[in-house]
Every structure is written in structure tokens, then in C-alpha cells.
Amino acid sequence: MVGYVVYGRGSFNQLDEILAPQRKANNPVIFLVDHFFENKPLASRIPLRGNDKIIFADVTYEPKTTYVDSLAQQLKEEFGTVSGIIGIGGGSTMDLAKAVALMMNNPGSSADYQGWDLVKKPGVYKAGIPTLSGTGAEVSRTTVLTGPTKKLGMNSDFTPFDQIVLDPELTADAPANQRFYTGMDCYIHCIESLEGTYLNEFSKSYGEKALQLCREVYVNKTGWDADSDDKLMMASYAGGMSIAYSQVGVAHAVSYGLSYLLGTKHGIGNCIVMNHLEEYYPSGVKEFKYMVEKNNIEIPTGICKGLSDEDFDKMINVSLGMKPLWENALGKDWEKIITREKLRNLYDKL
Ligand code: NAD
Ligand code: ZN
């Protein structure tokens, strides 16, 4: 779990104070910042000291192992080591910061650690400051990376941040569509966790709270205000805590196939899939469709049109490879329920 959590409007202003005890000798603190904030006011509020450095992270594509490796290599060559890596941005930047911090102290390529508990040494100090709410990447023990052969996280006890700063003010300017797609990632985490076979009281406690907050924001309210930012940031946190002790399900398992083949991004990909999952999550999908309509959001359709049989096979293979997700969703006999043919029919609809 994350060691230290600060929450509140304006808590970003405490960053200098938070980092002071972490500064070691002359080693700089590296701020890995979502490129959206280049030349934006937030960048000038970053508390730089000594030889600290801001690196604007290119999140045009979701994080790749090659990008993580090159950032870590660059920092090792320039500084030897660093006092810490601070990720400021959406889920992609959170994951990059976690992965780069780990690769500062672990040999080889980040691709060598895609899997479960393969990371053997703690990374350098790392802190996460989300600017979009929903993924739960700020609390999770993984960092989702696309590598040479797979899209899989570095899941380990060393992966969670040492500190997070949850300042809802930072999410205020996110475009409505992006905010919805990432927010729905949280809603979908809740549905998949609460309706999964891995459910337990820990996951349920957090999942129910996160779901309630998502509903307050997207179902009960019209329009967006500061209170919505406050609530969605806590929903993201609680949703992440919920899946930490359970698992995601069908929407994620199918969406990973889209993302692998077509590069579809996580939030929007989950929405595209959720739109067609009545069979698995009937009430969740009904509510999801209501929220889409109420919030005037467009969910793309027809994204699998014109794909070859070979392409469909690739997506099906990636999806069926997500065994724990299917087992959580459908139980121990999941392989009898979700056949290749059934999955092909589902991809055809997307
Ligand atoms: P993102 O980080 O990919 O960002 C999406 C877009 O929003 C980018 O263009 C970014 O520049 C922009 N952006 C970020 N903050 C903004 C702001 N405040 N205002 C305006 N624009 C802003 O989006 P995301 O949905 O937060 O994250 C998706 C990523 O998170 C994927 O890579 C996914 O694999 C990962 N993820 C990780 C976990 C985990 O547990 N580690 C869980 C879910 C998703
Ligand atoms: Zn997700």
C-alpha cells in the first residue's frame, strides 16, 4: 500500500515540505510531468531545488517498456542516482513514474519484470500526484506497460508509491470526454470487483464507496463543479483499493485485446467494451448507458470493422491470456463459458 497520503484542495502546495526529508546529498528530485502541463501554470509551481529536473512525459501512447528504459538510462547517465521520482499527470504518467523509479535500482530492462513479483529491489523514492481521476494507478501495486511481447504490469510489493498527493484542483481543467472515459474506468473497476467471484469484505468496503461516489458525480448531478472533482478523486482512490484485493473483469479483459492490436487507450477502450456487456453486467451496463447519455458523451462504435481473422485471433489470444480477470468474472469454469467463438462475436460488435 501507499505509505503516505495527503488529500485536499491546494495540497500540491505542500510538495516542497513533503520532499525535504527525501532529498539525499546532491541527488536531484526528478519531476516527471504529463506533457499537457508544458508551459501551463502548474509547471511553474513545481518546487525545484538545486539540480532538480522536470522531464515532460510524452503520453501520446500508453507507456512502453522502451520509454521507461530510456528515461531510467538517461537519469543514470546524467546523475548516477536520484533522490526521487515524482509523477504528475494521468494514469500513464503515474505508471511511468513508478516504473522509472523501480528501474533506477533494478538491472536489465523493465520488460524483464512484466509479471508478478519479479522485481527484487526497491526503487528510489517515488511520489504520485494525479491530474485525472479514475484509473486508481495512484494506489495500485502495478504499472501497466506495453513491452516487446506483452502488455502487462510490473506487479510487485515495491511498485506502489511511497507518497501520494491528492489535490482535486489539479483535475479541474481536464476535457469533459477524457474526464468521463477515465472516470468510467473507476466505475467499471467497481462493477467488475463487486460482481466478481474474488470479492471479499476489504474489496467490497472500498468498491461500494467508490461506486456511490461515481453515482453522485455522474448520475445524481447535472454539470460539473469542484465538488465533482473532489468526489471523483476519492472514488478513484477507493476503486483502486477495491481491485487491489480482488480483480477486474470482462470489460478489462476484452479491452486489453483492443489496446494490444489497435492501441486503443485504457479508459475509452473499457467504455467501448462496457457498452456491449449486458450479458455479464446487466444493471451496470444499463447505468453506464444512462451516464453516457446524461453526460452527452460519444462512445465510438465500429472500431473492429474490416479487421482480418488473424487480427481477431490476436485480440482473442491477448484477452484469453488474462486468466485471473476471467476467473474473477466467471468463476473457476470460465474456460467453458467464454469460448473463442463467443469472444469473436463480442469483438465483432465493437
Ligand atoms: P492518461 O494518463 O493516458 O492521459 C490521457 C490524456 O489526458 C493525455 O493526453 C494527458 O496529457 C491528458 N491529461 C492528463 N491530465 C490532464 C488534465 N488535468 N487536464 C487536461 N489534460 C490532461 O489517461 P488516464 O486515463 O488517466 O490513464 C490511462 C493509463 O493508466 C493507461 O496507460 C493505463 O494502462 C493506465 N492504468 C494503470 C492502472 C494501474 O493500476 N497502474 C490502472 C488503470 C489504468
Ligand atoms: Zn482500469
mmCIF file of C-alpha atoms and ligand atoms in Angstrom:
data_model
loop_
_atom_site.group_PDB
_atom_site.id
_atom_site.type_symbol
_atom_site.label_atom_id
_atom_site.label_comp_id
_atom_site.label_asym_id
_atom_site.label_seq_id
_atom_site.Cartn_x
_atom_site.Cartn_y
_atom_site.Cartn_z
ATOM 1 C CA MET A 1 0.000 0.000 0.000
ATOM 2 C CA VAL A 2 0.950 3.634 -0.379
ATOM 3 C CA GLY A 3 2.794 4.794 2.758
ATOM 4 C CA TYR A 4 1.629 8.393 2.958
ATOM 5 C CA VAL A 5 -1.486 10.078 1.612
ATOM 6 C CA VAL A 6 -2.268 13.779 1.544
ATOM 7 C CA TYR A 7 -5.702 14.858 0.324
ATOM 8 C CA GLY A 8 -7.219 18.286 -0.140
ATOM 9 C CA ARG A 9 -7.652 21.281 -2.389
ATOM 10 C CA GLY A 10 -4.349 23.103 -2.684
ATOM 11 C CA SER A 11 -2.349 20.255 -1.097
ATOM 12 C CA PHE A 12 0.011 20.458 -4.095
ATOM 13 C CA ASN A 13 1.480 23.487 -2.271
ATOM 14 C CA GLN A 14 2.850 21.159 0.419
ATOM 15 C CA LEU A 15 5.107 19.366 -2.058
ATOM 16 C CA ASP A 16 8.306 21.211 -1.126
ATOM 17 C CA GLU A 17 7.802 20.354 2.540
ATOM 18 C CA ILE A 18 6.916 16.738 1.735
ATOM 19 C CA LEU A 19 10.044 16.259 -0.367
ATOM 20 C CA ALA A 20 12.519 17.965 2.002
ATOM 21 C CA PRO A 21 13.264 14.846 4.123
ATOM 22 C CA GLN A 22 13.657 12.744 0.975
ATOM 23 C CA ARG A 23 16.447 14.818 -0.536
ATOM 24 C CA LYS A 24 19.719 12.858 -0.327
ATOM 25 C CA ALA A 25 23.116 14.585 -0.711
ATOM 26 C CA ASN A 26 23.315 16.320 -4.080
ATOM 27 C CA ASN A 27 20.991 13.908 -5.795
ATOM 28 C CA PRO A 28 18.170 15.687 -7.587
ATOM 29 C CA VAL A 29 14.456 15.124 -7.399
ATOM 30 C CA ILE A 30 13.071 14.369 -10.862
ATOM 31 C CA PHE A 31 9.587 15.584 -11.724
ATOM 32 C CA LEU A 32 8.066 13.505 -14.470
ATOM 33 C CA VAL A 33 5.202 15.664 -15.673
ATOM 34 C CA ASP A 34 2.451 14.934 -18.219
ATOM 35 C CA HIS A 35 3.335 16.887 -21.372
ATOM 36 C CA PHE A 36 -0.091 18.556 -21.229
ATOM 37 C CA PHE A 37 1.355 20.815 -18.495
ATOM 38 C CA GLU A 38 4.286 22.138 -20.516
ATOM 39 C CA ASN A 39 4.007 25.950 -20.400
ATOM 40 C CA LYS A 40 0.986 25.698 -18.097
ATOM 41 C CA PRO A 41 0.844 27.403 -14.654
ATOM 42 C CA LEU A 42 1.186 24.076 -12.780
ATOM 43 C CA ALA A 43 4.720 23.590 -14.177
ATOM 44 C CA SER A 44 5.889 26.852 -12.591
ATOM 45 C CA ARG A 45 4.500 25.760 -9.182
ATOM 46 C CA ILE A 46 6.833 22.744 -9.035
ATOM 47 C CA PRO A 47 9.237 23.297 -6.098
ATOM 48 C CA LEU A 48 12.607 22.928 -7.860
ATOM 49 C CA ARG A 49 15.748 22.932 -5.677
ATOM 50 C CA GLY A 50 19.441 22.539 -6.581
ATOM 51 C CA ASN A 51 19.869 20.342 -9.634
ATOM 52 C CA ASP A 52 16.257 19.095 -9.677
ATOM 53 C CA LYS A 53 14.856 18.476 -13.133
ATOM 54 C CA ILE A 54 11.473 18.490 -14.839
ATOM 55 C CA ILE A 55 11.001 15.952 -17.627
ATOM 56 C CA PHE A 56 7.808 16.301 -19.644
ATOM 57 C CA ALA A 57 6.489 12.806 -20.279
ATOM 58 C CA ASP A 58 5.168 12.042 -23.730
ATOM 59 C CA VAL A 59 1.893 10.222 -23.095
ATOM 60 C CA THR A 60 0.665 10.265 -26.686
ATOM 61 C CA TYR A 61 0.849 6.482 -26.401
ATOM 62 C CA GLU A 62 0.371 4.499 -23.224
ATOM 63 C CA PRO A 63 3.691 3.691 -21.521
ATOM 64 C CA LYS A 64 6.096 1.335 -23.255
ATOM 65 C CA THR A 65 8.971 -0.588 -21.664
ATOM 66 C CA THR A 66 11.362 1.036 -24.169
ATOM 67 C CA TYR A 67 10.353 4.508 -22.961
ATOM 68 C CA VAL A 68 10.760 3.532 -19.287
ATOM 69 C CA ASP A 69 14.208 2.079 -20.017
ATOM 70 C CA SER A 70 15.374 5.155 -21.918
ATOM 71 C CA LEU A 71 14.209 7.536 -19.158
ATOM 72 C CA ALA A 72 15.956 5.489 -16.448
ATOM 73 C CA GLN A 73 19.115 5.217 -18.582
ATOM 74 C CA GLN A 74 19.135 8.960 -19.224
ATOM 75 C CA LEU A 75 18.888 9.700 -15.488
ATOM 76 C CA LYS A 76 21.607 7.180 -14.566
ATOM 77 C CA GLU A 77 23.974 8.693 -17.138
ATOM 78 C CA GLU A 78 23.258 12.271 -16.080
ATOM 79 C CA PHE A 79 23.119 11.894 -12.283
ATOM 80 C CA GLY A 80 24.202 8.368 -11.253
ATOM 81 C CA THR A 81 21.260 8.199 -8.912
ATOM 82 C CA VAL A 82 18.410 10.498 -7.870
ATOM 83 C CA SER A 83 16.623 11.325 -4.607
ATOM 84 C CA GLY A 84 13.239 10.514 -6.062
ATOM 85 C CA ILE A 85 10.862 10.447 -8.992
ATOM 86 C CA ILE A 86 7.656 12.450 -8.729
ATOM 87 C CA GLY A 87 4.944 11.621 -11.271
ATOM 88 C CA ILE A 88 2.474 14.419 -12.015
ATOM 89 C CA GLY A 89 -0.254 13.548 -14.527
ATOM 90 C CA GLY A 90 -2.841 10.975 -15.525
ATOM 91 C CA GLY A 91 -2.591 7.198 -15.156
ATOM 92 C CA SER A 92 0.043 6.981 -17.893
ATOM 93 C CA THR A 93 2.379 9.363 -16.068
ATOM 94 C CA MET A 94 1.696 7.619 -12.729
ATOM 95 C CA ASP A 95 2.755 4.319 -14.274
ATOM 96 C CA LEU A 96 5.823 5.810 -15.946
ATOM 97 C CA ALA A 97 6.983 7.359 -12.671
ATOM 98 C CA LYS A 98 6.540 4.106 -10.757
ATOM 99 C CA ALA A 99 8.367 2.090 -13.424
ATOM 100 C CA VAL A 100 11.264 4.539 -13.831
ATOM 101 C CA ALA A 101 11.746 4.701 -10.035
ATOM 102 C CA LEU A 102 11.976 0.883 -9.945
ATOM 103 C CA MET A 103 14.374 0.739 -12.900
ATOM 104 C CA MET A 104 16.795 3.149 -11.183
ATOM 105 C CA ASN A 105 17.741 0.277 -8.828
ATOM 106 C CA ASN A 106 16.953 -2.891 -10.786
ATOM 107 C CA PRO A 107 19.185 -4.212 -13.593
ATOM 108 C CA GLY A 108 18.164 -5.012 -17.178
ATOM 109 C CA SER A 109 15.006 -3.880 -18.939
ATOM 110 C CA SER A 110 11.598 -3.142 -17.446
ATOM 111 C CA ALA A 111 10.322 -5.839 -19.863
ATOM 112 C CA ASP A 112 12.160 -8.415 -17.684
ATOM 113 C CA TYR A 113 9.815 -7.515 -14.811
ATOM 114 C CA GLN A 114 6.438 -7.648 -16.576
ATOM 115 C CA GLY A 115 4.617 -10.179 -14.469
ATOM 116 C CA TRP A 116 4.031 -10.885 -10.797
ATOM 117 C CA ASP A 117 6.644 -10.338 -8.079
ATOM 118 C CA LEU A 118 9.655 -10.330 -10.404
ATOM 119 C CA VAL A 119 11.025 -7.018 -9.059
ATOM 120 C CA LYS A 120 13.595 -7.888 -6.385
ATOM 121 C CA LYS A 121 14.834 -4.496 -5.150
ATOM 122 C CA PRO A 122 13.002 -1.386 -4.003
ATOM 123 C CA GLY A 123 13.288 1.516 -6.422
ATOM 124 C CA VAL A 124 14.197 5.077 -5.476
ATOM 125 C CA TYR A 125 11.651 7.156 -3.519
ATOM 126 C CA LYS A 126 8.551 7.838 -5.604
ATOM 127 C CA ALA A 127 5.518 10.053 -5.215
ATOM 128 C CA GLY A 128 2.407 10.321 -7.368
ATOM 129 C CA ILE A 129 0.251 13.375 -7.977
ATOM 130 C CA PRO A 130 -2.745 12.546 -10.198
ATOM 131 C CA THR A 131 -4.230 15.144 -12.536
ATOM 132 C CA LEU A 132 -7.008 12.850 -13.826
ATOM 133 C CA SER A 133 -9.220 10.713 -11.586
ATOM 134 C CA GLY A 134 -10.266 7.160 -12.266
ATOM 135 C CA THR A 135 -7.506 4.684 -13.028
ATOM 136 C CA GLY A 136 -6.518 4.060 -9.411
ATOM 137 C CA ALA A 137 -2.904 3.916 -10.652
ATOM 138 C CA GLU A 138 -2.073 6.219 -7.738
ATOM 139 C CA VAL A 139 -2.718 3.364 -5.279
ATOM 140 C CA SER A 140 -2.139 0.165 -7.238
ATOM 141 C CA ARG A 141 0.780 -2.276 -6.990
ATOM 142 C CA THR A 142 1.209 -2.389 -10.748
ATOM 143 C CA THR A 143 2.386 -0.252 -13.612
ATOM 144 C CA VAL A 144 0.871 -1.251 -16.937
ATOM 145 C CA LEU A 145 3.494 -1.369 -19.696
ATOM 146 C CA THR A 146 3.478 -2.420 -23.325
ATOM 147 C CA GLY A 147 6.586 -4.496 -23.914
ATOM 148 C CA PRO A 148 8.064 -6.349 -26.888
ATOM 149 C CA THR A 149 5.819 -9.382 -26.392
ATOM 150 C CA LYS A 150 3.114 -8.436 -23.912
ATOM 151 C CA LYS A 151 1.082 -5.707 -22.292
ATOM 152 C CA LEU A 152 1.480 -6.450 -18.625
ATOM 153 C CA GLY A 153 2.376 -4.608 -15.459
ATOM 154 C CA MET A 154 5.337 -4.784 -13.125
ATOM 155 C CA ASN A 155 3.206 -6.123 -10.247
ATOM 156 C CA SER A 156 5.215 -6.134 -7.040
ATOM 157 C CA ASP A 157 5.355 -5.055 -3.410
ATOM 158 C CA PHE A 158 7.921 -2.437 -4.477
ATOM 159 C CA THR A 159 5.636 -0.867 -7.104
ATOM 160 C CA PRO A 160 3.255 1.315 -5.037
ATOM 161 C CA PHE A 161 4.158 4.941 -4.465
ATOM 162 C CA ASP A 162 5.763 5.940 -1.146
ATOM 163 C CA GLN A 163 3.582 9.047 -1.082
ATOM 164 C CA ILE A 164 0.617 10.416 -2.985
ATOM 165 C CA VAL A 165 -0.740 13.945 -3.036
ATOM 166 C CA LEU A 166 -4.417 14.027 -3.956
ATOM 167 C CA ASP A 167 -5.297 17.584 -4.907
ATOM 168 C CA PRO A 168 -8.638 17.708 -6.751
ATOM 169 C CA GLU A 169 -7.871 21.214 -8.062
ATOM 170 C CA LEU A 170 -5.418 19.615 -10.486
ATOM 171 C CA THR A 171 -8.171 17.778 -12.354
ATOM 172 C CA ALA A 172 -10.336 20.858 -12.906
ATOM 173 C CA ASP A 173 -9.239 21.599 -16.474
ATOM 174 C CA ALA A 174 -9.455 18.105 -17.894
ATOM 175 C CA PRO A 175 -11.589 17.928 -21.058
ATOM 176 C CA ALA A 176 -15.075 16.511 -20.385
ATOM 177 C CA ASN A 177 -14.646 13.487 -22.675
ATOM 178 C CA GLN A 178 -11.287 12.474 -21.201
ATOM 179 C CA ARG A 179 -12.599 13.007 -17.692
ATOM 180 C CA PHE A 180 -15.566 10.768 -18.463
ATOM 181 C CA TYR A 181 -13.508 7.956 -20.024
ATOM 182 C CA THR A 182 -11.043 7.924 -17.120
ATOM 183 C CA GLY A 183 -13.870 8.339 -14.574
ATOM 184 C CA MET A 184 -15.664 5.367 -16.124
ATOM 185 C CA ASP A 185 -12.504 3.302 -15.652
ATOM 186 C CA CYS A 186 -13.244 3.719 -11.942
ATOM 187 C CA TYR A 187 -16.945 2.917 -12.348
ATOM 188 C CA ILE A 188 -16.042 -0.224 -14.307
ATOM 189 C CA HIS A 189 -13.433 -1.245 -11.676
ATOM 190 C CA CYS A 190 -16.249 -1.100 -9.101
ATOM 191 C CA ILE A 191 -18.734 -3.148 -11.130
ATOM 192 C CA GLU A 192 -16.118 -5.753 -12.037
ATOM 193 C CA SER A 193 -14.884 -6.010 -8.468
ATOM 194 C CA LEU A 194 -18.304 -6.039 -6.776
ATOM 195 C CA GLU A 195 -19.755 -8.567 -9.221
ATOM 196 C CA GLY A 196 -16.661 -10.779 -9.314
ATOM 197 C CA THR A 197 -16.069 -14.123 -7.627
ATOM 198 C CA TYR A 198 -12.904 -12.807 -5.907
ATOM 199 C CA LEU A 199 -14.957 -10.355 -3.852
ATOM 200 C CA ASN A 200 -14.235 -10.090 -0.123
ATOM 201 C CA GLU A 201 -15.097 -7.590 2.621
ATOM 202 C CA PHE A 202 -11.983 -5.493 2.013
ATOM 203 C CA SER A 203 -12.735 -5.007 -1.690
ATOM 204 C CA LYS A 204 -16.434 -4.624 -1.039
ATOM 205 C CA SER A 205 -15.937 -1.854 1.525
ATOM 206 C CA TYR A 206 -13.905 0.257 -0.868
ATOM 207 C CA GLY A 207 -15.833 -0.763 -4.006
ATOM 208 C CA GLU A 208 -19.214 0.233 -2.594
ATOM 209 C CA LYS A 209 -17.924 3.637 -1.507
ATOM 210 C CA ALA A 210 -16.280 4.276 -4.868
ATOM 211 C CA LEU A 211 -19.442 3.259 -6.704
ATOM 212 C CA GLN A 212 -21.550 5.587 -4.564
ATOM 213 C CA LEU A 213 -19.193 8.499 -5.332
ATOM 214 C CA CYS A 214 -19.265 7.747 -9.075
ATOM 215 C CA ARG A 215 -23.064 7.778 -8.964
ATOM 216 C CA GLU A 216 -23.137 11.073 -7.088
ATOM 217 C CA VAL A 217 -20.975 12.602 -9.810
ATOM 218 C CA TYR A 218 -22.378 11.047 -12.971
ATOM 219 C CA VAL A 219 -25.952 10.026 -12.129
ATOM 220 C CA ASN A 220 -27.312 12.396 -9.477
ATOM 221 C CA LYS A 221 -25.754 15.629 -10.687
ATOM 222 C CA THR A 222 -26.027 17.660 -13.823
ATOM 223 C CA GLY A 223 -22.952 19.585 -14.905
ATOM 224 C CA TRP A 224 -19.520 19.590 -13.345
ATOM 225 C CA ASP A 225 -18.185 21.534 -10.362
ATOM 226 C CA ALA A 226 -15.406 21.475 -7.788
ATOM 227 C CA ASP A 227 -17.359 19.029 -5.639
ATOM 228 C CA SER A 228 -17.377 16.590 -8.581
ATOM 229 C CA ASP A 229 -13.572 16.795 -8.783
ATOM 230 C CA ASP A 230 -13.323 16.140 -5.006
ATOM 231 C CA LYS A 231 -15.618 13.138 -5.182
ATOM 232 C CA LEU A 232 -14.130 11.540 -8.287
ATOM 233 C CA MET A 233 -10.615 11.775 -6.850
ATOM 234 C CA MET A 234 -11.725 9.811 -3.769
ATOM 235 C CA ALA A 235 -13.690 7.394 -5.981
ATOM 236 C CA SER A 236 -10.515 6.668 -7.942
ATOM 237 C CA TYR A 237 -8.586 6.026 -4.730
ATOM 238 C CA ALA A 238 -11.267 3.749 -3.254
ATOM 239 C CA GLY A 239 -11.832 1.955 -6.582
ATOM 240 C CA GLY A 240 -8.099 1.259 -6.789
ATOM 241 C CA MET A 241 -8.114 -0.078 -3.231
ATOM 242 C CA SER A 242 -11.066 -2.303 -4.121
ATOM 243 C CA ILE A 243 -9.343 -4.026 -7.035
ATOM 244 C CA ALA A 244 -6.101 -4.288 -5.061
ATOM 245 C CA TYR A 245 -7.697 -7.188 -3.170
ATOM 246 C CA SER A 246 -9.948 -8.521 -5.926
ATOM 247 C CA GLN A 247 -9.591 -8.216 -9.687
ATOM 248 C CA VAL A 248 -11.092 -6.525 -12.695
ATOM 249 C CA GLY A 249 -13.265 -8.487 -15.127
ATOM 250 C CA VAL A 250 -14.742 -8.841 -18.621
ATOM 251 C CA ALA A 251 -14.503 -5.198 -19.777
ATOM 252 C CA HIS A 252 -10.805 -5.038 -18.942
ATOM 253 C CA ALA A 253 -10.020 -8.492 -20.351
ATOM 254 C CA VAL A 254 -11.609 -7.596 -23.706
ATOM 255 C CA SER A 255 -10.270 -4.041 -23.729
ATOM 256 C CA TYR A 256 -6.684 -5.302 -23.345
ATOM 257 C CA GLY A 257 -7.082 -7.057 -26.731
ATOM 258 C CA LEU A 258 -8.159 -3.773 -28.370
ATOM 259 C CA SER A 259 -5.328 -1.916 -26.796
ATOM 260 C CA TYR A 260 -2.744 -4.507 -27.875
ATOM 261 C CA LEU A 261 -3.848 -4.634 -31.512
ATOM 262 C CA LEU A 262 -5.254 -1.157 -32.155
ATOM 263 C CA GLY A 263 -3.561 0.939 -29.471
ATOM 264 C CA THR A 264 -6.992 1.869 -28.052
ATOM 265 C CA LYS A 265 -6.466 3.747 -24.787
ATOM 266 C CA HIS A 266 -7.473 2.216 -21.470
ATOM 267 C CA GLY A 267 -10.378 4.451 -20.459
ATOM 268 C CA ILE A 268 -12.091 4.745 -23.826
ATOM 269 C CA GLY A 269 -11.395 1.076 -24.619
ATOM 270 C CA ASN A 270 -13.162 -0.014 -21.432
ATOM 271 C CA CYS A 271 -16.142 2.191 -22.352
ATOM 272 C CA ILE A 272 -16.320 0.753 -25.897
ATOM 273 C CA VAL A 273 -16.449 -2.758 -24.433
ATOM 274 C CA MET A 274 -18.750 -1.979 -21.467
ATOM 275 C CA ASN A 275 -21.348 -0.704 -23.946
ATOM 276 C CA HIS A 276 -21.860 -4.339 -25.094
ATOM 277 C CA LEU A 277 -21.631 -6.324 -21.857
ATOM 278 C CA GLU A 278 -25.313 -6.627 -20.893
ATOM 279 C CA GLU A 279 -24.935 -10.383 -20.681
ATOM 280 C CA TYR A 280 -22.286 -10.129 -17.945
ATOM 281 C CA TYR A 281 -23.162 -6.960 -16.024
ATOM 282 C CA PRO A 282 -26.837 -6.191 -16.833
ATOM 283 C CA SER A 283 -27.526 -3.482 -14.251
ATOM 284 C CA GLY A 284 -24.030 -1.950 -14.504
ATOM 285 C CA VAL A 285 -24.331 -1.650 -18.299
ATOM 286 C CA LYS A 286 -27.799 -0.120 -18.025
ATOM 287 C CA GLU A 287 -26.498 2.512 -15.623
ATOM 288 C CA PHE A 288 -23.373 3.031 -17.748
ATOM 289 C CA LYS A 289 -25.544 3.778 -20.808
ATOM 290 C CA TYR A 290 -27.622 6.188 -18.753
ATOM 291 C CA MET A 291 -24.480 8.054 -17.655
ATOM 292 C CA VAL A 292 -23.187 8.204 -21.248
ATOM 293 C CA GLU A 293 -26.428 9.762 -22.398
ATOM 294 C CA LYS A 294 -26.851 12.084 -19.446
ATOM 295 C CA ASN A 295 -23.323 13.421 -19.791
ATOM 296 C CA ASN A 296 -23.541 13.787 -23.586
ATOM 297 C CA ILE A 297 -20.598 11.541 -24.289
ATOM 298 C CA GLU A 298 -19.886 9.790 -27.549
ATOM 299 C CA ILE A 299 -18.689 6.190 -27.322
ATOM 300 C CA PRO A 300 -17.037 5.123 -30.600
ATOM 301 C CA THR A 301 -18.511 2.132 -32.445
ATOM 302 C CA GLY A 302 -17.356 0.020 -35.375
ATOM 303 C CA ILE A 303 -13.699 0.062 -34.357
ATOM 304 C CA CYS A 304 -13.205 -3.604 -35.333
ATOM 305 C CA LYS A 305 -14.710 -3.166 -38.794
ATOM 306 C CA GLY A 306 -12.525 -4.555 -41.587
ATOM 307 C CA LEU A 307 -10.122 -6.435 -39.315
ATOM 308 C CA SER A 308 -8.809 -9.779 -40.612
ATOM 309 C CA ASP A 309 -9.395 -13.169 -38.970
ATOM 310 C CA GLU A 310 -5.765 -13.054 -37.944
ATOM 311 C CA ASP A 311 -6.309 -9.701 -36.180
ATOM 312 C CA PHE A 312 -9.324 -11.055 -34.318
ATOM 313 C CA ASP A 313 -7.275 -14.094 -33.295
ATOM 314 C CA LYS A 314 -4.568 -11.837 -31.871
ATOM 315 C CA MET A 315 -7.081 -9.931 -29.765
ATOM 316 C CA ILE A 316 -8.741 -13.141 -28.601
ATOM 317 C CA ASN A 317 -5.355 -14.569 -27.582
ATOM 318 C CA VAL A 318 -4.424 -11.475 -25.592
ATOM 319 C CA SER A 319 -7.823 -11.427 -23.931
ATOM 320 C CA LEU A 320 -7.905 -15.108 -23.010
ATOM 321 C CA GLY A 321 -4.388 -14.704 -21.609
ATOM 322 C CA MET A 322 -5.852 -12.537 -18.825
ATOM 323 C CA LYS A 323 -6.784 -15.624 -16.818
ATOM 324 C CA PRO A 324 -7.301 -14.066 -13.359
ATOM 325 C CA LEU A 325 -9.683 -11.482 -14.875
ATOM 326 C CA TRP A 326 -11.860 -14.166 -16.473
ATOM 327 C CA GLU A 327 -11.767 -16.329 -13.379
ATOM 328 C CA ASN A 328 -12.841 -13.385 -11.260
ATOM 329 C CA ALA A 329 -15.664 -12.566 -13.670
ATOM 330 C CA LEU A 330 -16.983 -16.027 -14.466
ATOM 331 C CA GLY A 331 -15.637 -18.411 -11.824
ATOM 332 C CA LYS A 332 -13.332 -21.423 -11.974
ATOM 333 C CA ASP A 333 -15.067 -22.872 -15.042
ATOM 334 C CA TRP A 334 -14.625 -19.703 -17.071
ATOM 335 C CA GLU A 335 -12.972 -21.526 -19.973
ATOM 336 C CA LYS A 336 -16.192 -23.423 -20.606
ATOM 337 C CA ILE A 337 -18.210 -20.200 -20.616
ATOM 338 C CA ILE A 338 -16.114 -17.801 -22.687
ATOM 339 C CA THR A 339 -15.215 -19.694 -25.866
ATOM 340 C CA ARG A 340 -13.157 -18.214 -28.722
ATOM 341 C CA GLU A 341 -16.320 -18.055 -30.805
ATOM 342 C CA LYS A 342 -18.181 -16.106 -28.153
ATOM 343 C CA LEU A 343 -15.325 -13.680 -27.822
ATOM 344 C CA ARG A 344 -15.126 -13.278 -31.608
ATOM 345 C CA ASN A 345 -18.827 -12.367 -31.669
ATOM 346 C CA LEU A 346 -18.231 -9.793 -28.963
ATOM 347 C CA TYR A 347 -15.241 -8.207 -30.780
ATOM 348 C CA ASP A 348 -17.335 -8.162 -33.997
ATOM 349 C CA LYS A 349 -19.892 -5.958 -32.224
ATOM 350 C CA LEU A 350 -17.346 -3.367 -31.079
HETATM 351 P P1 NAD B 1 -3.624 9.339 -19.491
HETATM 352 O O1 NAD B 1 -2.695 9.466 -18.370
HETATM 353 O O2 NAD B 1 -3.233 8.421 -20.617
HETATM 354 O O3 NAD B 1 -3.923 10.799 -20.077
HETATM 355 C C1 NAD B 1 -4.898 10.988 -21.097
HETATM 356 C C2 NAD B 1 -4.767 12.376 -21.694
HETATM 357 O O4 NAD B 1 -5.171 13.364 -20.739
HETATM 358 C C3 NAD B 1 -3.347 12.730 -22.091
HETATM 359 O O5 NAD B 1 -3.385 13.382 -23.323
HETATM 360 C C4 NAD B 1 -2.890 13.691 -20.992
HETATM 361 O O6 NAD B 1 -1.901 14.580 -21.469
HETATM 362 C C5 NAD B 1 -4.167 14.382 -20.649
HETATM 363 N N1 NAD B 1 -4.274 14.956 -19.289
HETATM 364 C C6 NAD B 1 -3.869 14.455 -18.093
HETATM 365 N N2 NAD B 1 -4.243 15.267 -17.079
HETATM 366 C C7 NAD B 1 -4.905 16.301 -17.627
HETATM 367 C C8 NAD B 1 -5.535 17.483 -17.112
HETATM 368 N N3 NAD B 1 -5.619 17.725 -15.783
HETATM 369 N N4 NAD B 1 -6.097 18.340 -17.974
HETATM 370 C C9 NAD B 1 -6.070 18.091 -19.307
HETATM 371 N N5 NAD B 1 -5.499 17.002 -19.876
HETATM 372 C C10 NAD B 1 -4.925 16.123 -19.032
HETATM 373 O O7 NAD B 1 -5.099 8.919 -19.023
HETATM 374 P P2 NAD B 1 -5.624 8.036 -17.823
HETATM 375 O O8 NAD B 1 -6.937 7.521 -18.269
HETATM 376 O O9 NAD B 1 -5.535 8.741 -16.521
HETATM 377 O O10 NAD B 1 -4.599 6.842 -17.727
HETATM 378 C C11 NAD B 1 -4.606 5.739 -18.599
HETATM 379 C C12 NAD B 1 -3.358 4.940 -18.312
HETATM 380 O O11 NAD B 1 -3.425 4.432 -16.974
HETATM 381 C C13 NAD B 1 -3.162 3.753 -19.225
HETATM 382 O O12 NAD B 1 -1.810 3.725 -19.622
HETATM 383 C C14 NAD B 1 -3.495 2.574 -18.360
HETATM 384 O O13 NAD B 1 -2.801 1.397 -18.734
HETATM 385 C C15 NAD B 1 -3.067 3.062 -17.003
HETATM 386 N N6 NAD B 1 -3.736 2.391 -15.891
HETATM 387 C C16 NAD B 1 -2.965 1.952 -14.870
HETATM 388 C C17 NAD B 1 -3.517 1.331 -13.793
HETATM 389 C C18 NAD B 1 -2.644 0.853 -12.692
HETATM 390 O O14 NAD B 1 -3.145 0.274 -11.748
HETATM 391 N N7 NAD B 1 -1.369 1.067 -12.729
HETATM 392 C C19 NAD B 1 -4.897 1.152 -13.713
HETATM 393 C C20 NAD B 1 -5.681 1.623 -14.761
HETATM 394 C C21 NAD B 1 -5.084 2.249 -15.846
HETATM 395 ZN ZN ZN B 2 -8.901 0.115 -15.487
#
